[in-house]
């Protein structure tokens, strides 16, 4: 059933029927509207008693719109809690910084030279040939850091480890804390790059020795159709849209459920106008948690342009896991 639904959305020959895809924006008006969707979508209220350390570029948790899926216990979606500047910051980090050595990228050594493989974004933007630019651009599909996932053995390896960026760690811990997972330790990340037309087939993330800690997923750029199924491929998955800025948490039972991205849909356009109307109050928030220069620069049109062009036809997903169990020091 999972594979059949995957195929239906992936189809190249015709436009797929999108009526069953859950769009959380349909539920943003009144609570009553939530009843429309078969009772699968429920509003979730996040109440925080303790004050939390906020990060620039994120709206106050009181303003977040969070949902859960009744048919998939453990899945939580926070509909774009970022400001426009916040989204730009993370997009720029994913493109400019995270794919650099010592982080690992998918680029094949037979097809790309060392400079491209060690600093993809820099080399891409030095490239003047249009076809070569496109080749380098669309070849980037993932980068890993923290504990690197070994795709061949499907294991994590103590020897294969790079540092986990402080800013991304703070970001994950903010969401973990707000949702009640104050012990969560971000230890491994995969950033997935999806040029329009690319997909991620059905799988379960079971390589982590710790299979109970939740998984945090951040989506930027173009919209994904995301399928969330059950623990077997027999169960029919639910299709949802993951849009730019959306945060998804796979906790509890859903942590070990099949999921996939059968399609990327081009819906987002760059929204420069939103920047002007946004009030990022820098005075009250800890700018030092981020790369301050980058956070400022993403508002400069010339600085932002290459990033804007990239996400104009691509999606970026940051997928963060805790690898170790509490009390383990090493693998
Ligand atoms: C993954 C994954 C989903 C996504 O990286 O394991 O499931 O939304 N990504 O891109
Ligand atoms: Mn996955």
Tab-separated table of C-alpha atoms and ligand atoms in Angstrom:
chain	number	residue	atom	x	y	z
A	1	UNK	CA	0.000	0.000	0.000
A	2	UNK	CA	2.834	2.401	0.918
A	3	UNK	CA	4.622	1.810	-2.395
A	4	UNK	CA	1.438	2.256	-4.383
A	5	UNK	CA	0.680	5.624	-2.799
A	6	UNK	CA	4.332	6.657	-3.279
A	7	UNK	CA	4.012	5.873	-7.007
A	8	UNK	CA	0.761	7.805	-7.331
A	9	UNK	CA	2.342	10.997	-6.043
A	10	UNK	CA	5.632	10.454	-7.854
A	11	UNK	CA	3.986	9.960	-11.227
A	12	UNK	CA	5.696	11.899	-14.015
A	13	UNK	CA	3.148	11.321	-16.749
A	14	UNK	CA	0.257	13.228	-15.232
A	15	UNK	CA	-0.421	15.578	-12.369
A	16	UNK	CA	-1.317	13.548	-9.303
A	17	UNK	CA	-4.575	13.969	-7.432
A	18	UNK	CA	-3.650	16.181	-4.502
A	19	UNK	CA	-7.057	16.263	-2.790
A	20	UNK	CA	-6.025	13.884	-0.021
A	21	UNK	CA	-2.854	15.761	0.886
A	22	UNK	CA	-3.276	17.471	4.241
A	23	UNK	CA	-2.536	21.181	4.125
A	24	UNK	CA	-2.234	22.557	7.637
A	25	UNK	CA	-3.003	26.043	6.325
A	26	UNK	CA	-6.597	24.844	5.834
A	27	UNK	CA	-6.846	24.545	9.601
A	28	UNK	CA	-5.511	27.913	10.537
A	29	UNK	CA	-8.822	29.699	10.796
A	30	UNK	CA	-10.947	28.165	13.524
A	31	UNK	CA	-10.761	25.112	15.680
A	32	UNK	CA	-14.011	23.870	14.123
A	33	UNK	CA	-12.409	23.511	10.741
A	34	UNK	CA	-10.236	20.749	12.105
A	35	UNK	CA	-13.253	18.441	11.981
A	36	UNK	CA	-13.199	18.512	8.185
A	37	UNK	CA	-10.324	16.141	7.820
A	38	UNK	CA	-11.632	12.861	9.003
A	39	UNK	CA	-10.512	13.777	12.511
A	40	UNK	CA	-6.941	13.043	11.500
A	41	UNK	CA	-5.648	16.536	12.277
A	42	UNK	CA	-5.804	17.973	15.771
A	43	UNK	CA	-4.565	21.246	17.116
A	44	UNK	CA	-1.930	20.799	19.802
A	45	UNK	CA	-1.381	23.426	22.433
A	46	UNK	CA	2.123	23.781	23.731
A	47	UNK	CA	2.249	25.275	27.175
A	48	UNK	CA	5.540	26.196	28.730
A	49	UNK	CA	5.762	26.910	32.373
A	50	UNK	CA	9.453	27.597	32.476
A	51	UNK	CA	10.907	30.454	30.427
A	52	UNK	CA	12.999	29.268	27.523
A	53	UNK	CA	16.098	30.604	25.902
A	54	UNK	CA	14.852	31.960	22.592
A	55	UNK	CA	16.818	32.088	19.371
A	56	UNK	CA	16.713	34.960	16.870
A	57	UNK	CA	14.560	34.274	13.835
A	58	UNK	CA	11.916	32.232	15.679
A	59	UNK	CA	8.501	33.464	16.750
A	60	UNK	CA	7.396	33.177	20.353
A	61	UNK	CA	6.059	29.682	21.198
A	62	UNK	CA	2.745	31.337	22.119
A	63	UNK	CA	2.310	32.164	18.436
A	64	UNK	CA	3.214	28.716	17.080
A	65	UNK	CA	0.499	26.682	15.394
A	66	UNK	CA	1.068	23.057	16.211
A	67	UNK	CA	-0.781	19.979	15.035
A	68	UNK	CA	-0.814	16.289	15.633
A	69	UNK	CA	-2.131	13.461	13.488
A	70	UNK	CA	-4.588	11.262	15.311
A	71	UNK	CA	-3.908	8.338	12.997
A	72	UNK	CA	-0.160	8.645	13.507
A	73	UNK	CA	0.511	9.089	17.212
A	74	UNK	CA	3.802	10.837	17.891
A	75	UNK	CA	3.884	13.011	14.774
A	76	UNK	CA	3.864	16.721	15.611
A	77	UNK	CA	3.964	19.507	13.041
A	78	UNK	CA	4.734	23.097	13.950
A	79	UNK	CA	3.683	25.193	10.999
A	80	UNK	CA	6.551	27.555	10.184
A	81	UNK	CA	7.549	29.076	13.526
A	82	UNK	CA	10.379	30.988	11.779
A	83	UNK	CA	10.529	34.591	10.674
A	84	UNK	CA	11.561	35.274	7.063
A	85	UNK	CA	15.029	36.241	8.278
A	86	UNK	CA	15.206	33.073	10.370
A	87	UNK	CA	14.360	30.896	7.368
A	88	UNK	CA	16.959	32.671	5.266
A	89	UNK	CA	19.592	32.116	7.935
A	90	UNK	CA	19.079	28.337	8.016
A	91	UNK	CA	18.916	28.085	4.230
A	92	UNK	CA	22.234	29.933	3.977
A	93	UNK	CA	23.809	27.700	6.655
A	94	UNK	CA	22.666	24.568	4.813
A	95	UNK	CA	24.034	25.752	1.489
A	96	UNK	CA	27.157	27.758	2.326
A	97	UNK	CA	28.477	26.142	5.493
A	98	UNK	CA	27.200	22.675	6.325
A	99	UNK	CA	28.447	20.909	3.161
A	100	UNK	CA	32.089	21.843	3.888
A	101	UNK	CA	34.867	19.474	4.984
A	102	UNK	CA	35.094	17.764	7.505
A	103	UNK	CA	31.379	17.173	7.024
A	104	UNK	CA	30.651	14.393	4.543
A	105	UNK	CA	28.820	14.965	1.247
A	106	UNK	CA	27.442	12.583	-1.364
A	107	UNK	CA	29.513	14.041	-4.252
A	108	UNK	CA	31.338	11.245	-6.049
A	109	UNK	CA	35.128	11.581	-6.370
A	110	UNK	CA	35.063	10.312	-9.937
A	111	UNK	CA	32.671	13.063	-10.980
A	112	UNK	CA	33.781	16.020	-8.849
A	113	UNK	CA	37.208	17.362	-7.920
A	114	UNK	CA	38.428	17.906	-4.379
A	115	UNK	CA	37.591	21.606	-4.272
A	116	UNK	CA	33.952	20.945	-5.163
A	117	UNK	CA	33.745	18.085	-2.696
A	118	UNK	CA	35.235	20.125	0.146
A	119	UNK	CA	33.411	23.429	-0.463
A	120	UNK	CA	30.541	22.831	-2.840
A	121	UNK	CA	28.757	26.202	-2.533
A	122	UNK	CA	31.915	28.245	-3.038
A	123	UNK	CA	32.890	26.304	-6.150
A	124	UNK	CA	29.354	26.356	-7.488
A	125	UNK	CA	29.285	30.124	-7.337
A	126	UNK	CA	32.701	30.421	-9.000
A	127	UNK	CA	31.423	28.377	-11.918
A	128	UNK	CA	30.727	30.397	-15.063
A	129	UNK	CA	29.614	27.604	-17.378
A	130	UNK	CA	25.840	27.220	-17.293
A	131	UNK	CA	25.715	23.456	-17.824
A	132	UNK	CA	28.501	22.792	-15.356
A	133	UNK	CA	26.753	25.045	-12.816
A	134	UNK	CA	23.570	23.003	-13.186
A	135	UNK	CA	25.497	19.718	-12.934
A	136	UNK	CA	27.243	20.767	-9.712
A	137	UNK	CA	24.075	22.299	-8.279
A	138	UNK	CA	21.795	19.315	-8.724
A	139	UNK	CA	24.410	16.712	-7.740
A	140	UNK	CA	24.369	17.819	-4.093
A	141	UNK	CA	21.881	15.532	-2.338
A	142	UNK	CA	23.040	15.229	1.238
A	143	UNK	CA	25.614	16.189	3.812
A	144	UNK	CA	26.103	14.576	7.210
A	145	UNK	CA	27.731	15.847	10.388
A	146	UNK	CA	27.990	14.995	14.043
A	147	UNK	CA	27.998	11.216	13.875
A	148	UNK	CA	28.099	10.351	10.178
A	149	UNK	CA	25.733	7.757	8.981
A	150	UNK	CA	27.597	5.086	7.049
A	151	UNK	CA	25.185	4.367	4.181
A	152	UNK	CA	26.862	1.060	3.341
A	153	UNK	CA	26.857	-0.507	6.775
A	154	UNK	CA	23.835	1.572	7.882
A	155	UNK	CA	25.689	2.212	11.126
A	156	UNK	CA	27.157	5.129	13.001
A	157	UNK	CA	30.826	4.918	13.811
A	158	UNK	CA	32.730	6.590	16.642
A	159	UNK	CA	35.615	7.103	14.222
A	160	UNK	CA	33.401	8.947	11.800
A	161	UNK	CA	32.405	12.065	13.558
A	162	UNK	CA	32.591	15.805	12.969
A	163	UNK	CA	31.498	18.516	15.350
A	164	UNK	CA	27.823	19.355	15.610
A	165	UNK	CA	27.186	23.075	14.907
A	166	UNK	CA	26.272	25.049	18.024
A	167	UNK	CA	23.510	27.001	16.301
A	168	UNK	CA	21.706	23.919	15.007
A	169	UNK	CA	22.126	22.273	18.380
A	170	UNK	CA	20.503	25.286	20.085
A	171	UNK	CA	17.695	25.255	17.536
A	172	UNK	CA	16.897	21.581	18.140
A	173	UNK	CA	17.150	21.880	21.882
A	174	UNK	CA	14.726	24.802	21.825
A	175	UNK	CA	12.080	22.666	20.094
A	176	UNK	CA	12.907	19.609	22.174
A	177	UNK	CA	12.602	21.583	25.390
A	178	UNK	CA	9.331	23.188	24.356
A	179	UNK	CA	7.841	19.780	23.601
A	180	UNK	CA	8.990	18.280	26.878
A	181	UNK	CA	12.130	16.449	25.703
A	182	UNK	CA	14.571	18.415	27.805
A	183	UNK	CA	17.154	15.574	27.736
A	184	UNK	CA	17.350	15.494	23.939
A	185	UNK	CA	20.914	15.607	22.591
A	186	UNK	CA	21.366	16.521	18.931
A	187	UNK	CA	24.193	14.204	17.848
A	188	UNK	CA	23.778	13.471	14.153
A	189	UNK	CA	22.330	15.448	11.289
A	190	UNK	CA	21.573	14.777	7.662
A	191	UNK	CA	20.777	17.724	5.454
A	192	UNK	CA	18.863	16.544	2.395
A	193	UNK	CA	18.833	18.639	-0.784
A	194	UNK	CA	15.909	18.045	-3.125
A	195	UNK	CA	15.987	19.645	-6.572
A	196	UNK	CA	12.412	19.661	-7.950
A	197	UNK	CA	11.861	16.167	-9.423
A	198	UNK	CA	13.875	14.325	-6.790
A	199	UNK	CA	12.367	11.958	-4.225
A	200	UNK	CA	13.216	9.989	-1.102
A	201	UNK	CA	11.796	6.493	-1.056
A	202	UNK	CA	10.053	4.780	1.824
A	203	UNK	CA	12.252	3.890	4.786
A	204	UNK	CA	12.467	3.668	8.567
A	205	UNK	CA	15.330	5.382	10.383
A	206	UNK	CA	16.591	2.557	12.541
A	207	UNK	CA	20.373	3.019	12.482
A	208	UNK	CA	20.477	4.970	15.725
A	209	UNK	CA	21.207	2.874	18.850
A	210	UNK	CA	18.753	5.244	20.545
A	211	UNK	CA	15.405	4.612	18.878
A	212	UNK	CA	13.258	6.300	21.475
A	213	UNK	CA	14.554	9.880	21.320
A	214	UNK	CA	12.457	11.935	18.891
A	215	UNK	CA	13.690	12.954	15.460
A	216	UNK	CA	13.520	16.637	14.444
A	217	UNK	CA	12.967	17.635	10.847
A	218	UNK	CA	13.119	21.187	9.426
A	219	UNK	CA	11.901	21.996	5.925
A	220	UNK	CA	12.916	25.005	3.829
A	221	UNK	CA	12.321	26.172	0.270
A	222	UNK	CA	9.858	24.347	-1.960
A	223	UNK	CA	7.050	22.196	-0.574
A	224	UNK	CA	7.306	18.438	-0.076
A	225	UNK	CA	4.564	15.887	-0.177
A	226	UNK	CA	5.533	13.788	2.833
A	227	UNK	CA	4.112	10.310	3.435
A	228	UNK	CA	3.840	8.958	6.929
A	229	UNK	CA	2.852	5.322	7.243
A	230	UNK	CA	2.891	2.608	9.865
A	231	UNK	CA	5.500	0.122	11.027
A	232	UNK	CA	4.886	-2.077	7.964
A	233	UNK	CA	4.607	-1.275	4.262
A	234	UNK	CA	1.100	-2.786	4.259
A	235	UNK	CA	-0.444	0.205	5.988
A	236	UNK	CA	-1.767	3.053	3.896
A	237	UNK	CA	0.262	6.220	4.510
A	238	UNK	CA	-1.132	9.707	5.114
A	239	UNK	CA	0.107	12.453	2.788
A	240	UNK	CA	0.855	15.899	4.210
A	241	UNK	CA	2.478	19.040	2.833
A	242	UNK	CA	5.706	20.102	4.510
A	243	UNK	CA	6.241	23.745	3.619
A	244	UNK	CA	9.082	26.187	4.093
A	245	UNK	CA	9.769	26.694	7.789
A	246	UNK	CA	7.753	23.698	8.982
A	247	UNK	CA	9.160	21.707	11.874
A	248	UNK	CA	8.137	18.069	12.183
A	249	UNK	CA	8.842	15.879	15.181
A	250	UNK	CA	8.700	12.103	14.893
A	251	UNK	CA	8.339	10.919	18.461
A	252	UNK	CA	6.877	7.909	20.230
A	253	UNK	CA	5.461	5.233	17.930
A	254	UNK	CA	5.963	7.303	14.796
A	255	UNK	CA	9.740	7.328	15.330
A	256	UNK	CA	9.916	3.867	13.763
A	257	UNK	CA	7.285	4.284	11.075
A	258	UNK	CA	7.803	4.219	7.313
A	259	UNK	CA	8.017	7.619	5.666
A	260	UNK	CA	8.970	9.059	2.277
A	261	UNK	CA	9.038	12.145	0.054
A	262	UNK	CA	7.474	11.188	-3.302
A	263	UNK	CA	7.331	14.706	-4.724
A	264	UNK	CA	8.515	18.290	-4.434
A	265	UNK	CA	5.996	20.903	-5.516
A	266	UNK	CA	7.016	24.355	-6.558
A	267	UNK	CA	4.844	26.708	-4.506
A	268	UNK	CA	7.156	29.131	-2.756
A	269	UNK	CA	8.292	32.430	-4.135
A	270	UNK	CA	10.852	34.666	-2.521
A	271	UNK	CA	9.088	37.081	-0.226
A	272	UNK	CA	11.245	40.156	0.163
A	273	UNK	CA	8.269	42.225	1.229
A	274	UNK	CA	7.806	40.179	4.377
A	275	UNK	CA	11.200	41.211	5.668
A	276	UNK	CA	10.245	44.852	5.951
A	277	UNK	CA	7.142	44.142	7.968
A	278	UNK	CA	8.887	41.777	10.329
A	279	UNK	CA	10.137	42.885	13.667
A	280	UNK	CA	13.074	40.795	14.742
A	281	UNK	CA	13.825	42.298	18.090
A	282	UNK	CA	17.567	41.746	18.272
A	283	UNK	CA	17.979	43.555	21.555
A	284	UNK	CA	16.215	40.991	23.682
A	285	UNK	CA	17.480	37.841	22.101
A	286	UNK	CA	20.807	36.110	22.262
A	287	UNK	CA	22.362	36.896	18.911
A	288	UNK	CA	25.510	35.084	19.950
A	289	UNK	CA	23.739	31.753	19.521
A	290	UNK	CA	23.926	32.326	15.767
A	291	UNK	CA	26.492	33.430	13.200
A	292	UNK	CA	25.673	37.102	13.755
A	293	UNK	CA	27.192	38.358	10.502
A	294	UNK	CA	25.212	35.832	8.492
A	295	UNK	CA	21.988	36.674	10.328
A	296	UNK	CA	22.452	40.313	9.296
A	297	UNK	CA	23.660	39.599	5.759
A	298	UNK	CA	20.694	37.484	4.675
A	299	UNK	CA	18.641	40.687	4.520
A	300	UNK	CA	20.986	42.171	1.905
A	301	UNK	CA	19.489	41.552	-1.567
A	302	UNK	CA	22.830	40.908	-3.315
A	303	UNK	CA	24.027	38.581	-0.580
A	304	UNK	CA	20.716	36.701	-0.564
A	305	UNK	CA	20.332	36.351	-4.345
A	306	UNK	CA	22.270	33.091	-4.952
A	307	UNK	CA	20.493	31.433	-2.016
A	308	UNK	CA	17.148	32.664	-3.273
A	309	UNK	CA	17.892	31.221	-6.715
A	310	UNK	CA	18.734	27.853	-5.183
A	311	UNK	CA	15.551	27.471	-3.174
A	312	UNK	CA	13.503	28.750	-6.093
A	313	UNK	CA	13.563	25.194	-7.465
A	314	UNK	CA	14.724	23.083	-4.537
A	315	UNK	CA	13.806	21.979	-1.072
A	316	UNK	CA	16.156	21.571	1.891
A	317	UNK	CA	15.462	19.288	4.848
A	318	UNK	CA	17.494	19.162	8.058
A	319	UNK	CA	17.040	15.867	9.881
A	320	UNK	CA	18.443	15.677	13.415
A	321	UNK	CA	18.757	12.622	15.641
A	322	UNK	CA	20.093	11.626	18.998
A	323	UNK	CA	22.350	8.619	18.458
A	324	UNK	CA	23.407	7.471	21.900
A	325	UNK	CA	21.342	6.287	24.803
A	326	UNK	CA	21.598	8.156	28.062
A	327	UNK	CA	24.660	6.929	29.923
A	328	UNK	CA	26.525	5.747	26.798
A	329	UNK	CA	29.735	7.624	26.249
A	330	UNK	CA	30.728	6.026	22.998
A	331	UNK	CA	29.301	3.715	20.439
B	1	LIG	C1	15.527	11.400	6.257
B	1	LIG	C2	14.142	11.799	5.915
B	1	LIG	C3	12.537	13.416	5.184
B	1	LIG	C4	12.372	14.752	4.551
B	1	LIG	O1	16.465	12.181	6.014
B	1	LIG	O2	15.700	10.303	6.830
B	1	LIG	O3	13.265	11.012	6.130
B	1	LIG	O4	11.385	15.411	4.868
B	1	LIG	N1	13.880	13.028	5.388
B	1	LIG	O5	13.200	15.150	3.725
B	2	LIG	MN1	13.900	9.350	7.409
